[in-house]
XYZ file of N, CA, C and O in Angstrom:
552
model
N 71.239 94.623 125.855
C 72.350 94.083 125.080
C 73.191 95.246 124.538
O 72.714 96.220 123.956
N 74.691 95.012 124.827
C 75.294 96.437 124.601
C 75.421 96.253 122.829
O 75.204 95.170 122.286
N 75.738 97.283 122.201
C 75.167 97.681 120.645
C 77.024 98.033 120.283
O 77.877 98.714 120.852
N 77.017 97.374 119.353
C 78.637 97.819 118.554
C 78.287 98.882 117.370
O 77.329 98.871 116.596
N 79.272 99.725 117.466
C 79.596 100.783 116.906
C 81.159 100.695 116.215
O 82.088 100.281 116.909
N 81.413 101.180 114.577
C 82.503 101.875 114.289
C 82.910 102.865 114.166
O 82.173 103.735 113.704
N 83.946 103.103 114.439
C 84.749 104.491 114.161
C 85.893 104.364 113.181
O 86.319 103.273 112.802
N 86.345 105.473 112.809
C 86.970 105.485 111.773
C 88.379 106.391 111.881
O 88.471 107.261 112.747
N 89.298 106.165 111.084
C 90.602 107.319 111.338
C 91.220 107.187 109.963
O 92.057 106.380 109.557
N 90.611 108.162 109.359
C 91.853 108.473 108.235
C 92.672 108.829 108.396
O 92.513 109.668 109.283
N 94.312 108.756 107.927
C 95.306 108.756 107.318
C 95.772 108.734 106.206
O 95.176 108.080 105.349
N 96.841 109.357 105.908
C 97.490 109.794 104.222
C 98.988 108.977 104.685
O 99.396 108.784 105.831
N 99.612 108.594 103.422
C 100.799 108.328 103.205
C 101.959 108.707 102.184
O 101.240 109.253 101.347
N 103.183 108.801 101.682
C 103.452 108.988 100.893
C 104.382 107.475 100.291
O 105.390 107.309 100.978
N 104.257 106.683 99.469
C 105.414 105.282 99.662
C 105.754 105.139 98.026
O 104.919 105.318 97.140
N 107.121 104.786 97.821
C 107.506 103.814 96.450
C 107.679 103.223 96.570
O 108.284 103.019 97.622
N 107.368 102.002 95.586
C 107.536 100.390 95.554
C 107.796 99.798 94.107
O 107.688 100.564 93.150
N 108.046 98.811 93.956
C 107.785 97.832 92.604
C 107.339 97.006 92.988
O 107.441 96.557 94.129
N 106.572 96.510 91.868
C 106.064 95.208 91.835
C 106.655 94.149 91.302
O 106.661 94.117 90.072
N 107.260 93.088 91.992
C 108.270 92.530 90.608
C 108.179 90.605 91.751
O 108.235 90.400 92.964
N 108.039 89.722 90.651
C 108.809 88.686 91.322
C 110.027 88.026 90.820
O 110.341 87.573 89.720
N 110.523 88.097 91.779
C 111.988 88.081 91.518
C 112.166 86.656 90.646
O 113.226 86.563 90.028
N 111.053 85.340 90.525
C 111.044 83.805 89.936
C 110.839 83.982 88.255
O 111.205 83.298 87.300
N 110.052 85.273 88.383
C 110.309 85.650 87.145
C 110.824 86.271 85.747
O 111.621 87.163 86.036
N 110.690 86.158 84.364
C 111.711 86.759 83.469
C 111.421 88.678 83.888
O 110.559 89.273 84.535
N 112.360 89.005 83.299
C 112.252 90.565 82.901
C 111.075 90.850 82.093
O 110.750 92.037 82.083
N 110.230 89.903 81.290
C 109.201 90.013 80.368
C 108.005 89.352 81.105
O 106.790 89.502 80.972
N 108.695 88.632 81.863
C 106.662 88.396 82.192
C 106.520 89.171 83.609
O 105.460 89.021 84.216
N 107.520 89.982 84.161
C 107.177 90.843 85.256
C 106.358 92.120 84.434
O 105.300 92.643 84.784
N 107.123 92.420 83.328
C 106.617 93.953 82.877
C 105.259 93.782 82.040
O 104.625 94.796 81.747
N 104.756 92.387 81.612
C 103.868 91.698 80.926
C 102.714 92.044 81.909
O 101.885 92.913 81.637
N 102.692 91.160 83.329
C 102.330 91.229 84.542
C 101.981 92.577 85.109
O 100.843 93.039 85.018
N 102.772 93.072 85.576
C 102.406 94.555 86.074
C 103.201 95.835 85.584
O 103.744 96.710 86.258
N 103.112 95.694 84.295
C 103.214 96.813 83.574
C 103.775 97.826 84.299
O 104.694 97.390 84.992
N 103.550 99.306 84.454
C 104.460 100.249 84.685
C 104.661 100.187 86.468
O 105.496 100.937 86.974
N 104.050 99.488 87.123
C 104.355 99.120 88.562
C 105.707 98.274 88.117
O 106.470 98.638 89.012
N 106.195 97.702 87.591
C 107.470 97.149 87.755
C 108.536 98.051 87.080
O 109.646 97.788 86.617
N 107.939 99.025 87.162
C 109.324 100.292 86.615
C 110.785 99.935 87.527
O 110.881 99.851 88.751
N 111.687 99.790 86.659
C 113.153 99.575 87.650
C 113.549 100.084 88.483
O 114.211 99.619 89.411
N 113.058 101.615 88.215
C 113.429 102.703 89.116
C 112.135 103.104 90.347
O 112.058 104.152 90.988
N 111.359 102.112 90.401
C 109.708 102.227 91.249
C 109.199 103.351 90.829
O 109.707 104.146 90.038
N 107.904 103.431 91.515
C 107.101 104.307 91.722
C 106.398 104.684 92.490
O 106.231 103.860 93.389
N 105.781 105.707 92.624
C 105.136 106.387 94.078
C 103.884 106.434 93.975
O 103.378 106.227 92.871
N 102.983 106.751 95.236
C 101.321 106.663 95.391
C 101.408 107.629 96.493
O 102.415 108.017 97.085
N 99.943 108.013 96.700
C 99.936 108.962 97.634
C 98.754 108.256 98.672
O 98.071 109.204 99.059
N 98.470 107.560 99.005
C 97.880 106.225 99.887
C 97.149 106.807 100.917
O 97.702 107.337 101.881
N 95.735 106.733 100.755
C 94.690 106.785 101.703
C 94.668 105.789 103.056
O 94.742 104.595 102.765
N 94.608 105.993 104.015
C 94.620 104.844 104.972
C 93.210 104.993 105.789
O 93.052 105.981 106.506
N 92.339 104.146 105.691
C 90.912 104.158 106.791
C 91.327 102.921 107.261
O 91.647 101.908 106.638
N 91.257 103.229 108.862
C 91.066 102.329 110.262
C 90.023 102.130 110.239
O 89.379 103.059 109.751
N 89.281 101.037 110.650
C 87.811 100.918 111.116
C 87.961 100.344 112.608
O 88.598 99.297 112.729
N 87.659 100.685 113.249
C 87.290 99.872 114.422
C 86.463 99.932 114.872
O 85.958 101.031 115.105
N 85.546 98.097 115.447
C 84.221 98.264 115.666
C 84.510 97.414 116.625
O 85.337 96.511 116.753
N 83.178 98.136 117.666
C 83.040 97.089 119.508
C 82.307 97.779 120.011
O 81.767 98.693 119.388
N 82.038 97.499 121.508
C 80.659 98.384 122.200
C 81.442 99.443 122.294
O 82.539 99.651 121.776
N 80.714 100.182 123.087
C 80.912 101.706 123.357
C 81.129 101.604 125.081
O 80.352 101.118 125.904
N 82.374 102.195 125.290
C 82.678 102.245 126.660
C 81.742 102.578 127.638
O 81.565 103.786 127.483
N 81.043 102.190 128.557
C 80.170 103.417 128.798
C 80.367 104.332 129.707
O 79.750 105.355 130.002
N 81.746 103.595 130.300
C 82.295 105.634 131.017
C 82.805 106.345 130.390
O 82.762 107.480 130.864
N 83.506 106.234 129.148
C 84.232 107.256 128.291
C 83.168 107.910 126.955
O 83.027 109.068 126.563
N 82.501 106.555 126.470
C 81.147 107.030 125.785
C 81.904 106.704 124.393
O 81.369 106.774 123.286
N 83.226 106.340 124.644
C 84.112 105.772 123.266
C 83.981 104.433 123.010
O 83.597 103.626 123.856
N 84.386 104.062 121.492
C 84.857 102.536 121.090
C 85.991 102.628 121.610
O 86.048 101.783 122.504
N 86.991 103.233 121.534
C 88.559 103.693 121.539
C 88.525 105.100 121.209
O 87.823 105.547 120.301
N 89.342 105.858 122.002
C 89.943 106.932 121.839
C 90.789 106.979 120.534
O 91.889 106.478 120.301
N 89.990 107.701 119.774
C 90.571 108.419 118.732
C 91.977 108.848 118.799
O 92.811 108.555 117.943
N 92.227 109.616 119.943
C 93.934 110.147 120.013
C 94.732 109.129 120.184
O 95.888 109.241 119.778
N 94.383 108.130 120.705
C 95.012 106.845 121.208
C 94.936 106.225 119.655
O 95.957 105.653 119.274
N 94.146 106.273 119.010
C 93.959 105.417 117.487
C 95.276 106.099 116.827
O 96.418 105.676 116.648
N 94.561 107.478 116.507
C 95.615 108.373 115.787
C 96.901 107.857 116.121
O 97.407 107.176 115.229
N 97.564 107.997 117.162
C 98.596 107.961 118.039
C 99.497 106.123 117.594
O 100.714 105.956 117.676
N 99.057 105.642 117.405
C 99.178 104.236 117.247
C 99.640 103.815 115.562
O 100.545 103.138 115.074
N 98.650 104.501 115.085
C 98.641 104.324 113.606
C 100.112 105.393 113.150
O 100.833 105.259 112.161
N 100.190 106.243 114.046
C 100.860 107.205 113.433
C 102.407 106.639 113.706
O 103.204 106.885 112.800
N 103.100 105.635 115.288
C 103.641 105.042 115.061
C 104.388 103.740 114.403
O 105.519 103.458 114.007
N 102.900 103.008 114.531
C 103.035 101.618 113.664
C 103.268 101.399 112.036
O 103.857 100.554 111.361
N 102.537 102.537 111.768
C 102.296 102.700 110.128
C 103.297 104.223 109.673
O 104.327 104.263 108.999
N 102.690 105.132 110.196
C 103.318 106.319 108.863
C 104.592 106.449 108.893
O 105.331 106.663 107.932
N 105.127 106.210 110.983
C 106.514 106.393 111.136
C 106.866 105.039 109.932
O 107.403 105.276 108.850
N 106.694 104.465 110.113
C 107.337 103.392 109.118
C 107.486 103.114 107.676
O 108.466 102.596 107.142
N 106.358 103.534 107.086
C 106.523 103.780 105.749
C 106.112 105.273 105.032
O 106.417 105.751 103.939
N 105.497 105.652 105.863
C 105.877 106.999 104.982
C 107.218 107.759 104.312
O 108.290 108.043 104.847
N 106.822 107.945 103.151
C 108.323 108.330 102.582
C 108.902 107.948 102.298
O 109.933 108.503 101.919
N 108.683 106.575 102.251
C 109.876 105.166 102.323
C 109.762 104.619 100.879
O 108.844 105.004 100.155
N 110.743 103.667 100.425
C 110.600 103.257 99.363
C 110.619 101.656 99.704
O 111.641 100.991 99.872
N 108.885 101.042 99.788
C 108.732 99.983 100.317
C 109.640 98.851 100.507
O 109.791 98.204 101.543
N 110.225 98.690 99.383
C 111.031 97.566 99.082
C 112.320 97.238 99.207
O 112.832 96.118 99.226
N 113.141 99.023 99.347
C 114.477 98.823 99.817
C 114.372 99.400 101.418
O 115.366 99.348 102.142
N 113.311 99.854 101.818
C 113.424 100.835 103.332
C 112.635 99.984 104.544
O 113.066 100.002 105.697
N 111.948 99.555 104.325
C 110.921 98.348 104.914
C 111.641 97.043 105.385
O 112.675 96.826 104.753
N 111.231 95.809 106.677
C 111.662 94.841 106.749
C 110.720 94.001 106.297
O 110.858 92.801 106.059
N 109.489 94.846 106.153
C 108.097 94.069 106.110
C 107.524 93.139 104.506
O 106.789 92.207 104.179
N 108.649 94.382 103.766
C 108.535 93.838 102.567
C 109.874 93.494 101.939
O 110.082 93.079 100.799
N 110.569 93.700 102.719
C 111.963 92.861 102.018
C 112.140 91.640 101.107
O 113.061 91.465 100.309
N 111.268 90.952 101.318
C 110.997 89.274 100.983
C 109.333 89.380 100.047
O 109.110 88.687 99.055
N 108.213 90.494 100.696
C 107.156 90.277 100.026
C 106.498 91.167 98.832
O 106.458 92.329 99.236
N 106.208 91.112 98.115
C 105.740 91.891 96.612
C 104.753 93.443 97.710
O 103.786 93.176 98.423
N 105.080 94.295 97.624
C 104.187 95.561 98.140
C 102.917 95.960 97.224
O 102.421 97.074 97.057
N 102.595 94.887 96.759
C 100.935 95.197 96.301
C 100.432 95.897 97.137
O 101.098 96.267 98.105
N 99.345 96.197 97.002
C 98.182 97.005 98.053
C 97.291 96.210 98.644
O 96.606 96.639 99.573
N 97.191 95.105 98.246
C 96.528 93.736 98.878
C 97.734 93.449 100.145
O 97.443 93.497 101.340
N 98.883 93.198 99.715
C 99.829 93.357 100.856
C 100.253 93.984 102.086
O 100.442 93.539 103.217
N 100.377 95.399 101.454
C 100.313 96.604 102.112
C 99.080 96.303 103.383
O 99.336 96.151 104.577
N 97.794 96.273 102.788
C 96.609 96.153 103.825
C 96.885 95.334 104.563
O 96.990 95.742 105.719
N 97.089 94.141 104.391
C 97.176 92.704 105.056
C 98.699 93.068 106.568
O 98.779 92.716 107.745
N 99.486 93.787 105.785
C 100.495 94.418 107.038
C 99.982 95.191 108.069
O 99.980 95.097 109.296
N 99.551 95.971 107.262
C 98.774 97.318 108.332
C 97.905 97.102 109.216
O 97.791 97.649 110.313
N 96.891 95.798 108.454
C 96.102 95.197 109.439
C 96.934 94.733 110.823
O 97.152 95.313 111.887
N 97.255 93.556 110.359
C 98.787 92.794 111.260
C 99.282 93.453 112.028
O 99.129 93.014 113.167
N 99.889 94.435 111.960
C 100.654 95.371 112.723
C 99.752 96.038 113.740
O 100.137 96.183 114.900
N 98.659 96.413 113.367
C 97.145 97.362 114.553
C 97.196 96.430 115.040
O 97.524 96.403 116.227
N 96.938 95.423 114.447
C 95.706 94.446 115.435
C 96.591 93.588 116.728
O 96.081 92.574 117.204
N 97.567 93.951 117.092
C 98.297 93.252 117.692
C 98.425 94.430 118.892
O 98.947 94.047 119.938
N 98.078 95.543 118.834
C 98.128 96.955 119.549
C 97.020 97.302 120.073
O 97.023 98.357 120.707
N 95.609 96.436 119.955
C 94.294 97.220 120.344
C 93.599 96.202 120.898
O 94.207 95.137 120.796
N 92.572 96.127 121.437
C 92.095 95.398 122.286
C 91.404 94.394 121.713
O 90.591 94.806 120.886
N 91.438 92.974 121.884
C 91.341 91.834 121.491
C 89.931 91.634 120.954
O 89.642 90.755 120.141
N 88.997 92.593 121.514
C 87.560 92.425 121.952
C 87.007 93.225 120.521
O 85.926 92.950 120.000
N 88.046 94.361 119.942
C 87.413 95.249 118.552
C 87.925 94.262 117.302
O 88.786 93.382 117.318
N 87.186 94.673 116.359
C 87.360 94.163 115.350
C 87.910 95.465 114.707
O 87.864 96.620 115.129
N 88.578 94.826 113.278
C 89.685 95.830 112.967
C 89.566 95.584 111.267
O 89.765 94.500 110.720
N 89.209 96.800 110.605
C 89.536 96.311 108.761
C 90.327 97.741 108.492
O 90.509 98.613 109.342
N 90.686 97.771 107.330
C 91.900 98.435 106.642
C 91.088 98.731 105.423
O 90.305 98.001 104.815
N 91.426 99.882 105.216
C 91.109 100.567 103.756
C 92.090 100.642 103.053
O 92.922 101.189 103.777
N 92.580 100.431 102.022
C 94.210 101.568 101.485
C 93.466 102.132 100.448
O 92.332 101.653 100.445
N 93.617 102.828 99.703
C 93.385 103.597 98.535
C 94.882 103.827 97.979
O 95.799 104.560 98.350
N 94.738 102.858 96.893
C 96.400 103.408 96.372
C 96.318 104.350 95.297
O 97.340 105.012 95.115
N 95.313 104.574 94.516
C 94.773 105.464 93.916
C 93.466 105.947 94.236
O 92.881 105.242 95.058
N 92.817 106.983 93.807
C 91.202 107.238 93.838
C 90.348 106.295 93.535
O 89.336 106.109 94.211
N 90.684 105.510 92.369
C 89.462 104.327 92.076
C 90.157 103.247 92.018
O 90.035 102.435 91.101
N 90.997 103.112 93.032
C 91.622 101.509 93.011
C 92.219 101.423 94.301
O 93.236 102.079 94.530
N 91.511 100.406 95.511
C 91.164 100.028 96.992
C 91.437 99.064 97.366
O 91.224 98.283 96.438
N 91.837 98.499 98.262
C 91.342 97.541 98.661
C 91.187 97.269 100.121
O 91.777 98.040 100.878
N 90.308 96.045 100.771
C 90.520 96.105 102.284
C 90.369 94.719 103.236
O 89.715 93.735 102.890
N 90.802 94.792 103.978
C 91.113 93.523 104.869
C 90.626 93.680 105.910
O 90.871 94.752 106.462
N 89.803 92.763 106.564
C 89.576 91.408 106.136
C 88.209 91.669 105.574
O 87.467 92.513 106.076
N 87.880 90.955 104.549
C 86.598 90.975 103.905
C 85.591 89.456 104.657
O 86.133 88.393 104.958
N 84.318 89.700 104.796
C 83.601 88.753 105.338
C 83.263 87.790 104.610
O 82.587 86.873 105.075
């Protein structure tokens, strides 16, 4: 029985965003998420872990090629938001709040539509050192 294995690919980002819904007052946004709804946004420096898990090729001896991972992530994701200021530079979040619950749930979305049907796929973000989150949870 062939045996699944993950691999992993970190990535860094640089992004600004606010947090704001637009249904709500000026007071219960800043009530809500406090200095994330700064007018003028704010920035994070965003950890990114790929996971991908499936058998192991057994002519290449890979889940997926790493350069091919790298390579993917580096178009789908960093070209796209790195540097960016989520909310005015993005199409992805034009319409949606750039939480980090969000953020993941994109990043996921966006891979998983690029890699082979057969791996399974979760998302790390780290928007700070002690504050994570990741998709899809079991």
């Amino acid at each position: 029985m062939p045996k699944k294995v993950s691999v992993f690919r970190k990535e860094h980002f640089n992004a600004a965003h606010r947090l704001n819904n637009p249904n709500w007052s000026d007071e219960k946004n800043e009530r809500v998420y406090g200095k994330c709804n700064n007018f003028n946004y704010h920035g994070h420096n965003y950890e990114l872990i790929v996971q991908v898990t499936g058998e192991i090729d057994v002519e290449t001896g890979y889940v997926i090629d790493m350069k091919v991972l790298s390579e993917l992530i580096k178009i789908e994701i960093l070209d796209r938001f790195d540097h960016k200021n989520l909310n005015l530079d993005t199409e992805e979040f034009k319409d949606l709040n750039p939480s980090a619950e969000n953020i993941a749930i994109v990043i996921h979305d966006k891979l998983k539509t690029k890699i082979n049907s057969n791996f399974d796929l979760k998302i790390r973000l780290y928007e700070t050192e002690r504050n994570f989150v990741e998709y899809p949870v079991s």
